[in-house]
Short mmCIF file of C-alpha atoms in Angstrom, two decimals:
data_model
loop_
_atom_site.label_atom_id
_atom_site.label_comp_id
_atom_site.label_asym_id
_atom_site.label_seq_id
_atom_site.Cartn_x
_atom_site.Cartn_y
_atom_site.Cartn_z
CA MET A 1 0.08 -0.17 -0.02
CA THR A 2 0.85 3.41 -0.69
CA LEU A 3 0.68 6.94 0.88
CA ASN A 4 1.72 10.05 -0.85
CA GLY A 5 3.93 8.06 -2.82
CA LYS A 6 5.43 6.23 0.11
CA LYS A 7 5.22 2.59 0.59
CA LEU A 8 3.60 1.18 3.72
CA ASN A 9 4.47 -2.00 5.52
CA ILE A 10 1.04 -3.14 6.89
CA SER A 11 0.77 -6.77 8.55
CA ARG A 12 -2.06 -9.09 8.42
CA ARG A 13 -3.39 -8.28 11.66
CA GLY A 14 -2.72 -4.74 11.46
CA PHE A 15 -4.81 -4.24 8.10
CA LEU A 16 -7.42 -6.63 9.78
CA GLY A 17 -7.39 -4.25 12.81
CA GLY A 18 -7.58 -1.01 10.84
CA ALA A 19 -10.41 -2.65 8.37
CA THR A 20 -12.60 -3.41 11.39
CA ALA A 21 -11.82 -0.46 13.40
CA ALA A 22 -15.15 1.87 12.09
CA LEU A 23 -17.48 -0.95 12.83
CA ALA A 24 -19.25 -0.89 16.04
CA ALA A 25 -17.02 -2.23 19.30
CA PRO A 26 -19.82 -4.10 20.86
CA ALA A 27 -20.64 -5.99 17.75
CA ILE A 28 -16.80 -6.97 17.05
CA LEU A 29 -16.50 -8.20 20.83
CA THR A 30 -19.75 -10.33 20.48
CA ARG A 31 -18.09 -12.10 17.24
CA THR A 32 -14.38 -12.71 18.80
CA ARG A 33 -13.60 -16.36 19.58
CA ALA A 34 -13.50 -15.95 23.33
CA TYR A 35 -17.25 -15.35 23.22
CA ALA A 36 -18.23 -18.12 20.54
CA ALA A 37 -20.04 -21.38 21.66
CA ASP A 38 -17.23 -23.51 19.83
CA PRO A 39 -13.65 -21.43 19.51
CA VAL A 40 -11.67 -22.78 17.16
CA ILE A 41 -7.76 -22.36 16.76
CA LYS A 42 -6.28 -22.75 13.42
CA ILE A 43 -2.71 -24.02 12.73
CA GLY A 44 -1.19 -23.63 9.56
CA HIS A 45 1.40 -26.51 8.66
CA VAL A 46 3.93 -26.19 5.60
CA SER A 47 6.02 -29.31 4.55
CA PRO A 48 7.73 -30.73 1.10
CA ARG A 49 5.25 -33.49 0.16
CA THR A 50 6.43 -33.33 -3.19
CA GLY A 51 9.54 -32.93 -5.01
CA PRO A 52 13.35 -33.79 -4.13
CA LEU A 53 12.75 -33.28 -0.39
CA ALA A 54 9.57 -35.65 -0.23
CA GLY A 55 11.53 -38.12 1.92
CA PHE A 56 11.13 -35.32 4.91
CA ALA A 57 7.54 -35.31 4.54
CA GLU A 58 6.89 -39.26 3.89
CA ALA A 59 5.24 -39.60 7.16
CA ASP A 60 3.15 -36.40 7.27
CA ASP A 61 -0.12 -38.38 6.66
CA TYR A 62 0.60 -40.44 9.65
CA VAL A 63 1.72 -37.73 11.92
CA LEU A 64 -1.24 -35.47 11.28
CA GLU A 65 -3.77 -38.06 11.67
CA GLY A 66 -2.22 -39.05 15.00
CA ILE A 67 -1.90 -35.32 16.17
CA LYS A 68 -5.88 -34.84 15.13
CA ALA A 69 -6.84 -37.78 16.67
CA ALA A 70 -5.04 -36.43 20.03
CA LEU A 71 -6.66 -33.39 19.66
CA SER A 72 -9.95 -34.29 18.72
CA GLY A 73 -11.21 -33.15 22.16
CA GLY A 74 -9.79 -29.75 21.62
CA ILE A 75 -7.42 -27.99 24.17
CA GLU A 76 -8.35 -26.69 27.10
CA ASN A 77 -7.15 -22.88 27.75
CA ASN A 78 -8.30 -20.60 30.54
CA GLY A 79 -11.60 -23.01 31.38
CA LYS A 80 -12.53 -23.03 27.89
CA THR A 81 -11.94 -25.83 25.21
CA TYR A 82 -10.92 -24.77 21.75
CA GLN A 83 -11.23 -27.17 18.85
CA VAL A 84 -7.89 -27.26 16.67
CA GLU A 85 -8.02 -27.24 13.13
CA ILE A 86 -4.63 -27.91 11.30
CA LEU A 87 -4.39 -26.55 7.69
CA SER A 88 -1.73 -28.17 5.78
CA LYS A 89 0.06 -27.37 2.31
CA ASP A 90 2.95 -28.51 0.31
CA SER A 91 5.78 -26.20 -0.38
CA GLN A 92 6.64 -28.74 -3.63
CA SER A 93 10.43 -28.77 -2.08
CA ASN A 94 10.90 -25.15 -3.62
CA PRO A 95 11.34 -22.06 -1.47
CA ASN A 96 9.23 -19.78 -3.42
CA ARG A 97 6.41 -22.02 -3.29
CA ALA A 98 6.69 -22.47 0.64
CA ALA A 99 6.53 -18.69 0.90
CA GLU A 100 3.36 -18.73 -1.49
CA VAL A 101 1.52 -21.08 0.75
CA ALA A 102 2.53 -19.41 3.75
CA SER A 103 1.11 -16.19 2.63
CA GLU A 104 -2.19 -18.36 1.89
CA LEU A 105 -2.38 -19.69 5.13
CA ILE A 106 -1.72 -16.68 7.01
CA LEU A 107 -3.83 -14.01 4.96
CA GLY A 108 -6.49 -16.24 3.33
CA GLU A 109 -6.95 -18.58 6.26
CA GLU A 110 -6.16 -16.32 8.80
CA VAL A 111 -4.36 -18.98 11.23
CA ASP A 112 -3.33 -18.03 14.27
CA ILE A 113 -0.18 -20.19 14.47
CA ILE A 114 2.07 -21.41 11.66
CA VAL A 115 4.71 -24.24 11.95
CA ALA A 116 6.84 -25.73 9.08
CA ALA A 117 9.77 -28.54 9.02
CA SER A 118 12.02 -29.87 6.75
CA THR A 119 15.24 -27.67 5.60
CA PRO A 120 16.00 -24.31 5.10
CA ASP A 121 14.00 -24.63 1.98
CA THR A 122 11.16 -24.68 3.58
CA THR A 123 11.59 -23.16 7.21
CA ASN A 124 12.97 -20.27 6.16
CA PRO A 125 10.57 -18.92 3.60
CA VAL A 126 7.88 -19.48 5.99
CA SER A 127 9.28 -17.92 8.95
CA ASP A 128 9.92 -14.83 6.92
CA GLN A 129 6.01 -14.66 6.20
CA ALA A 130 5.31 -15.17 9.81
CA GLU A 131 7.58 -12.56 10.66
CA LEU A 132 6.49 -9.99 7.92
CA ASN A 133 2.73 -10.46 8.84
CA GLU A 134 3.25 -10.78 12.58
CA VAL A 135 2.00 -14.23 12.88
CA PRO A 136 3.77 -16.76 15.50
CA CYS A 137 5.74 -19.04 13.99
CA ILE A 138 7.63 -22.61 15.34
CA THR A 139 9.64 -24.59 12.85
CA THR A 140 12.55 -27.69 12.88
CA ASP A 141 14.12 -30.07 10.70
CA CYS A 142 16.75 -27.49 9.95
CA PRO A 143 20.25 -27.14 11.58
CA TRP A 144 20.03 -23.69 13.22
CA GLN A 145 22.79 -21.99 11.57
CA PRO A 146 21.19 -22.08 8.23
CA TYR A 147 17.78 -20.91 9.96
CA PHE A 148 19.03 -18.16 11.77
CA PHE A 149 22.14 -16.76 9.88
CA GLY A 150 20.35 -17.67 6.46
CA ARG A 151 17.34 -15.01 7.41
CA ASN A 152 20.52 -12.30 8.16
CA GLY A 153 19.51 -13.27 11.96
CA ASP A 154 21.49 -10.81 14.73
CA PRO A 155 22.20 -12.71 17.81
CA ALA A 156 22.12 -9.32 19.54
CA VAL A 157 18.45 -8.86 18.23
CA GLY A 158 16.80 -12.20 17.15
CA PHE A 159 13.47 -12.12 15.60
CA ASP A 160 10.09 -11.37 17.08
CA TYR A 161 7.74 -13.77 15.78
CA THR A 162 9.43 -17.19 14.60
CA TYR A 163 11.33 -19.92 16.89
CA HIS A 164 13.11 -22.97 15.97
CA PHE A 165 14.24 -26.01 17.71
CA PHE A 166 16.87 -28.42 16.16
CA TRP A 167 20.69 -29.25 16.38
CA GLY A 168 23.33 -27.06 15.07
CA LEU A 169 26.28 -27.35 12.69
CA GLU A 170 28.56 -27.64 15.99
CA ASP A 171 26.91 -30.60 16.92
CA VAL A 172 27.17 -32.56 13.53
CA ILE A 173 30.67 -31.61 13.29
CA ASN A 174 31.18 -33.42 16.74
CA ALA A 175 28.98 -36.21 15.99
CA PHE A 176 30.90 -36.91 12.67
CA LEU A 177 34.35 -36.13 14.33
CA ASP A 178 33.16 -38.97 16.81
CA LEU A 179 32.10 -41.15 14.26
CA TRP A 180 35.43 -40.78 12.11
CA GLY A 181 37.94 -41.03 14.80
CA GLN A 182 36.76 -44.35 15.26
CA SER A 183 37.22 -45.52 11.84
CA GLY A 184 41.03 -45.30 11.58
CA ALA A 185 40.72 -43.51 8.42
CA ALA A 186 43.00 -40.95 6.98
CA LYS A 187 42.23 -37.37 8.39
CA THR A 188 42.03 -36.12 4.70
CA VAL A 189 38.07 -35.47 4.06
CA GLY A 190 36.56 -34.40 0.96
CA GLY A 191 33.71 -32.04 0.84
CA LEU A 192 30.42 -31.90 -1.20
CA PHE A 193 28.74 -28.92 -0.40
CA PRO A 194 25.76 -27.84 -2.98
CA ASN A 195 25.26 -23.92 -3.66
CA ASP A 196 21.87 -23.86 -1.32
CA ALA A 197 21.20 -22.62 1.89
CA ASP A 198 22.15 -25.84 3.84
CA GLY A 199 25.59 -26.34 1.61
CA ASN A 200 26.55 -22.67 2.10
CA ALA A 201 25.90 -22.93 5.77
CA TRP A 202 28.00 -26.21 6.14
CA GLY A 203 30.81 -24.77 3.97
CA ASP A 204 31.09 -21.52 5.44
CA GLU A 205 34.28 -20.72 6.28
CA ILE A 206 33.67 -18.84 9.83
CA HIS A 207 30.50 -20.99 10.88
CA GLY A 208 31.00 -24.26 9.22
CA PHE A 209 33.05 -27.20 8.59
CA PRO A 210 36.40 -25.86 7.55
CA PRO A 211 37.57 -24.43 10.90
CA ALA A 212 35.92 -26.86 12.92
CA LEU A 213 38.00 -29.79 10.83
CA ALA A 214 41.21 -28.00 10.75
CA GLY A 215 41.15 -27.42 14.51
CA GLN A 216 40.62 -31.41 15.09
CA GLY A 217 43.94 -31.89 12.47
CA PHE A 218 41.71 -32.75 9.27
CA GLN A 219 42.13 -31.61 5.91
CA LEU A 220 39.14 -30.51 4.14
CA VAL A 221 39.35 -30.47 0.37
CA ASP A 222 36.66 -28.44 -0.65
CA PRO A 223 36.15 -28.02 -4.80
CA GLY A 224 33.56 -25.50 -4.47
CA ARG A 225 29.64 -25.08 -4.60
CA TYR A 226 28.11 -27.30 -6.87
CA GLN A 227 24.71 -26.66 -8.35
CA PRO A 228 21.86 -28.54 -6.99
CA LEU A 229 20.88 -31.61 -9.30
CA THR A 230 23.74 -31.38 -11.12
CA ASP A 231 24.60 -34.57 -13.74
CA ASP A 232 28.55 -34.55 -13.24
CA PHE A 233 30.70 -34.64 -10.08
CA THR A 234 33.73 -35.88 -11.88
CA SER A 235 35.90 -32.46 -11.04
CA GLN A 236 35.00 -33.39 -7.27
CA ILE A 237 35.68 -37.09 -7.49
CA SER A 238 39.02 -36.09 -9.47
CA ALA A 239 40.04 -33.75 -6.42
CA PHE A 240 39.41 -36.29 -3.61
CA LYS A 241 41.45 -39.19 -5.53
CA GLU A 242 44.42 -36.61 -6.02
CA ALA A 243 43.98 -35.48 -2.33
CA GLY A 244 44.06 -39.05 -1.02
CA CYS A 245 40.60 -38.47 0.65
CA GLU A 246 39.39 -41.40 2.54
CA ILE A 247 36.44 -39.74 4.10
CA VAL A 248 33.76 -38.06 2.12
CA THR A 249 31.42 -35.53 3.86
CA GLY A 250 28.61 -33.02 3.19
CA ASN A 251 24.78 -32.04 2.75
CA MET A 252 22.96 -33.25 -0.11
CA ILE A 253 19.79 -33.64 -1.60
CA PRO A 254 18.96 -37.62 -2.45
CA PRO A 255 19.49 -37.53 -6.60
CA ASP A 256 22.64 -35.77 -5.84
CA PHE A 257 23.81 -38.45 -3.71
CA GLY A 258 22.90 -41.22 -6.14
CA THR A 259 24.38 -39.56 -9.05
CA PHE A 260 28.10 -39.09 -7.16
CA TRP A 261 28.09 -42.40 -5.46
CA SER A 262 27.23 -44.08 -9.02
CA GLN A 263 30.05 -41.83 -10.82
CA ALA A 264 32.41 -42.36 -7.89
CA ALA A 265 32.08 -46.36 -8.52
CA GLN A 266 32.48 -45.93 -12.25
CA GLN A 267 35.67 -43.43 -11.69
CA GLY A 268 37.45 -45.77 -9.31
CA PHE A 269 37.02 -43.54 -6.10
CA HIS A 270 36.60 -45.80 -3.03
CA PRO A 271 36.55 -44.06 0.44
CA LYS A 272 36.64 -45.73 3.67
CA VAL A 273 33.94 -43.54 5.33
CA VAL A 274 31.25 -41.75 3.69
CA THR A 275 29.01 -39.59 6.00
CA ILE A 276 26.65 -37.47 4.29
CA GLY A 277 23.99 -35.33 5.80
CA LYS A 278 20.13 -35.04 4.60
CA ALA A 279 20.41 -37.50 1.54
CA LEU A 280 21.44 -40.67 3.88
CA LEU A 281 18.50 -39.97 6.46
CA PHE A 282 16.12 -41.93 4.60
CA PRO A 283 15.74 -45.82 4.12
CA SER A 284 14.28 -45.38 0.66
CA VAL A 285 17.40 -43.73 -0.43
CA ILE A 286 19.60 -46.52 0.83
CA GLU A 287 17.21 -49.10 -0.44
CA SER A 288 17.56 -47.58 -4.04
CA LEU A 289 21.70 -48.21 -3.63
CA GLY A 290 21.42 -51.78 -3.34
CA ASP A 291 24.49 -53.26 -1.81
CA ARG A 292 26.10 -49.97 -2.21
CA GLY A 293 24.34 -48.63 0.68
CA ASP A 294 25.67 -50.72 3.15
CA GLY A 295 27.95 -49.05 5.25
CA LEU A 296 27.23 -45.06 4.71
CA THR A 297 26.88 -43.00 7.52
CA SER A 298 24.96 -40.23 8.51
CA GLU A 299 23.71 -37.96 11.56
CA ILE A 300 20.69 -39.36 13.81
CA TRP A 301 18.25 -36.96 15.02
CA TRP A 302 15.83 -39.27 16.20
CA SER A 303 15.67 -43.05 16.37
CA PRO A 304 13.20 -46.03 17.98
CA ASP A 305 16.26 -46.15 20.38
CA HIS A 306 15.99 -42.44 21.80
CA PRO A 307 14.93 -42.71 25.29
CA PHE A 308 11.83 -39.97 25.08
CA SER A 309 8.16 -40.11 25.12
CA SER A 310 5.78 -37.89 23.61
CA SER A 311 4.27 -35.06 25.89
CA LEU A 312 0.91 -35.51 24.02
CA THR A 313 -0.07 -38.86 23.60
CA GLY A 314 2.50 -40.79 26.24
CA VAL A 315 3.75 -42.84 23.11
CA SER A 316 7.61 -43.85 23.47
CA ALA A 317 10.15 -43.03 20.22
CA LYS A 318 9.91 -46.80 19.73
CA ASP A 319 5.98 -46.89 19.75
CA LEU A 320 5.76 -43.79 17.56
CA ALA A 321 8.54 -45.55 14.93
CA ASN A 322 6.73 -49.11 14.80
CA GLY A 323 3.22 -47.68 14.68
CA TYR A 324 4.24 -45.62 11.44
CA THR A 325 5.74 -48.87 9.89
CA ALA A 326 2.73 -51.19 11.16
CA ALA A 327 0.28 -48.27 9.34
CA SER A 328 2.63 -48.10 6.29
CA ASN A 329 4.28 -51.20 5.81
CA ARG A 330 7.48 -49.07 5.32
CA PRO A 331 10.48 -48.35 7.60
CA TRP A 332 10.60 -45.66 10.34
CA THR A 333 12.11 -42.16 9.24
CA GLN A 334 14.00 -39.79 11.59
CA PRO A 335 11.56 -36.84 10.77
CA ILE A 336 8.51 -38.80 12.28
CA GLY A 337 9.89 -37.75 15.81
CA PHE A 338 10.30 -33.95 14.80
CA LYS A 339 7.06 -33.62 12.96
CA HIS A 340 5.41 -34.93 15.92
CA ALA A 341 7.23 -32.80 18.48
CA LEU A 342 6.33 -29.92 16.45
CA PHE A 343 2.91 -30.27 17.42
CA GLU A 344 3.84 -31.46 20.75
CA VAL A 345 5.11 -28.13 21.36
CA THR A 346 2.32 -25.92 19.75
CA SER A 347 -0.05 -27.75 21.72
CA ASP A 348 1.35 -27.27 24.77
CA VAL A 349 1.94 -23.51 23.82
CA ILE A 350 -1.61 -23.06 23.01
CA ARG A 351 -2.75 -24.63 26.35
CA ARG A 352 -0.64 -22.13 28.28
CA SER A 353 -1.20 -18.88 26.43
CA ALA A 354 -2.84 -16.37 28.54
CA ASP A 355 -4.99 -14.84 25.89
CA LEU A 356 -5.33 -16.77 22.56
CA GLU A 357 -6.77 -13.58 20.77
CA ASP A 358 -3.10 -12.01 21.75
CA PRO A 359 -0.29 -12.94 19.33
CA ALA A 360 1.95 -11.20 21.96
CA ALA A 361 0.38 -13.68 24.35
CA ILE A 362 1.13 -16.47 21.99
CA LEU A 363 4.55 -15.29 21.61
CA ASP A 364 5.10 -15.43 25.43
CA ALA A 365 4.02 -18.84 26.10
CA ILE A 366 6.62 -20.12 23.18
CA ARG A 367 9.57 -18.00 25.01
CA LYS A 368 8.45 -19.65 28.29
CA THR A 369 8.42 -23.29 26.95
CA LYS A 370 9.85 -26.13 29.10
CA LEU A 371 8.57 -29.54 27.49
CA SER A 372 9.76 -33.01 27.50
CA THR A 373 8.92 -34.51 24.00
CA VAL A 374 9.45 -37.33 21.94
CA VAL A 375 12.92 -35.71 20.49
CA GLY A 376 14.08 -34.40 23.72
CA PRO A 377 14.03 -31.22 25.78
CA VAL A 378 12.54 -28.05 24.14
CA ASP A 379 13.14 -25.08 26.00
CA TRP A 380 13.59 -21.61 24.45
CA SER A 381 15.36 -19.94 27.64
CA SER A 382 18.65 -21.83 26.92
CA GLY A 383 20.21 -20.66 23.83
CA PRO A 384 22.49 -20.64 21.96
CA VAL A 385 21.00 -17.56 20.35
CA ARG A 386 17.17 -15.76 20.49
CA ASN A 387 14.35 -17.86 18.97
CA VAL A 388 16.49 -20.93 19.03
CA THR A 389 16.99 -23.74 21.23
CA LYS A 390 18.74 -26.97 20.55
CA THR A 391 17.76 -31.18 20.74
CA PRO A 392 20.53 -34.09 21.31
CA LEU A 393 22.21 -35.65 17.97
CA VAL A 394 24.28 -38.76 17.67
CA ALA A 395 25.68 -40.49 14.37
CA GLY A 396 25.37 -43.78 12.87
CA GLN A 397 25.85 -46.17 10.06
CA TRP A 398 23.41 -48.18 7.69
CA GLN A 399 23.98 -51.93 7.92
CA LYS A 400 22.56 -54.42 5.88
CA GLY A 401 21.22 -57.67 7.62
CA ALA A 402 18.81 -60.69 7.00
CA ASP A 403 15.91 -58.15 7.05
CA GLY A 404 17.25 -55.38 5.22
CA PHE A 405 18.99 -52.22 6.22
CA ASP A 406 19.23 -50.95 9.89
CA LEU A 407 20.13 -47.50 11.19
CA VAL A 408 22.60 -48.25 13.62
CA ILE A 409 23.88 -45.73 16.36
CA THR A 410 27.47 -45.93 16.56
CA ALA A 411 28.76 -42.61 18.01
CA ASN A 412 27.00 -40.87 20.79
CA ARG A 413 29.75 -38.94 22.75
CA SER A 414 27.89 -35.57 22.40
CA ALA A 415 24.77 -37.51 23.75
CA PRO A 416 25.42 -40.49 26.12
CA PHE A 417 22.14 -40.96 27.45
CA ILE A 418 21.45 -42.22 23.57
CA PRO A 419 22.65 -45.77 23.70
CA THR A 420 24.80 -47.30 20.94
CA THR A 421 23.20 -50.00 18.90
CA GLY A 422 26.04 -51.38 17.00
CA GLU A 423 29.90 -50.58 16.05
CA LEU A 424 31.26 -48.61 12.55
CA LYS A 425 32.67 -50.56 10.09
CA LEU A 426 34.81 -49.49 6.96
CA LEU A 427 33.33 -49.00 3.53
CA SER A 428 36.50 -50.69 1.84
#
């Protein structure tokens, strides 16, 4: 909107408030949710149901059905029961589409809270829309540095409306170092970092892998950023072979890793340890690689062996994972726990908010969250920066057994309360 040639930034709530200000006050008050016979609170949800990130949303239907069943009786707040409506939209694995559907949920559906998960391609554009339109937002499934610094966050200031829970690059680096320290492989590491928010964060010269690996005596061979969905990794493979890299690491989408791993075999590159974030999270990816999936390693955010239970339903991590397998006839996936926890936290915030008509009250409840969830404790008073709280992280390996592939925890130095379930073996 412009006035006298000047652009005005008007939030959704500011616009709606101004548009209704001319109406009679008593008429407005009698129509507010607090006075409704069956008040409803709306939660918007964005995730990548389709596209190259769809593995992150594979269990969305299962999780959402369980959450809706758990909340079918509503949530009590200040002596009144609120029905909960969850409106879910597909980002199509595209950040522009994520921003578009977030805007639709905020401005069209007028959701009270918006939540999102699955890499900065989803969390960041959704959070930016929430910040712009002054709507409380909770996100997960993205390391906190790409979420925070990828949105130009200032640790001294933070954000007003957007909050995030997950682990950080320092945690995944420590988990990988723990895993590699067991391997006996040479300390020369090939880096595969795409030209996207995750890759640029992982390869960052200040906050990413380079300074951390150098500090532990590792040599990082980084051929530079590659474009996602590239069809040729020859230059990277040649650089790794020339440097004698026995370890390969990075952060890749599944199609890119499939291309790299196939070309590595064709070009005679056989590292002893391959530890890749994002791409190797999913059983479907490992299964598609056949025998060449055996022994690949990755971070482990959540598993059936994590010693946590849901604050909303009481189910253990093991029961939640087994429930998905029974319902889908598919192996469990790591995002299941965090998708469930996202609604654990949101439900708890709704229950504790002093006034569900006031976004400031909802934000105050978010900031004061101290909740034990199926992925561990969520507590925004603990940092590492404003708007962010961390969850525990371990690392492990895909190992092929008689019944197929199993993801075993082999490195837990940073979170010893999460038990190991196997020992690391070398690829070659």
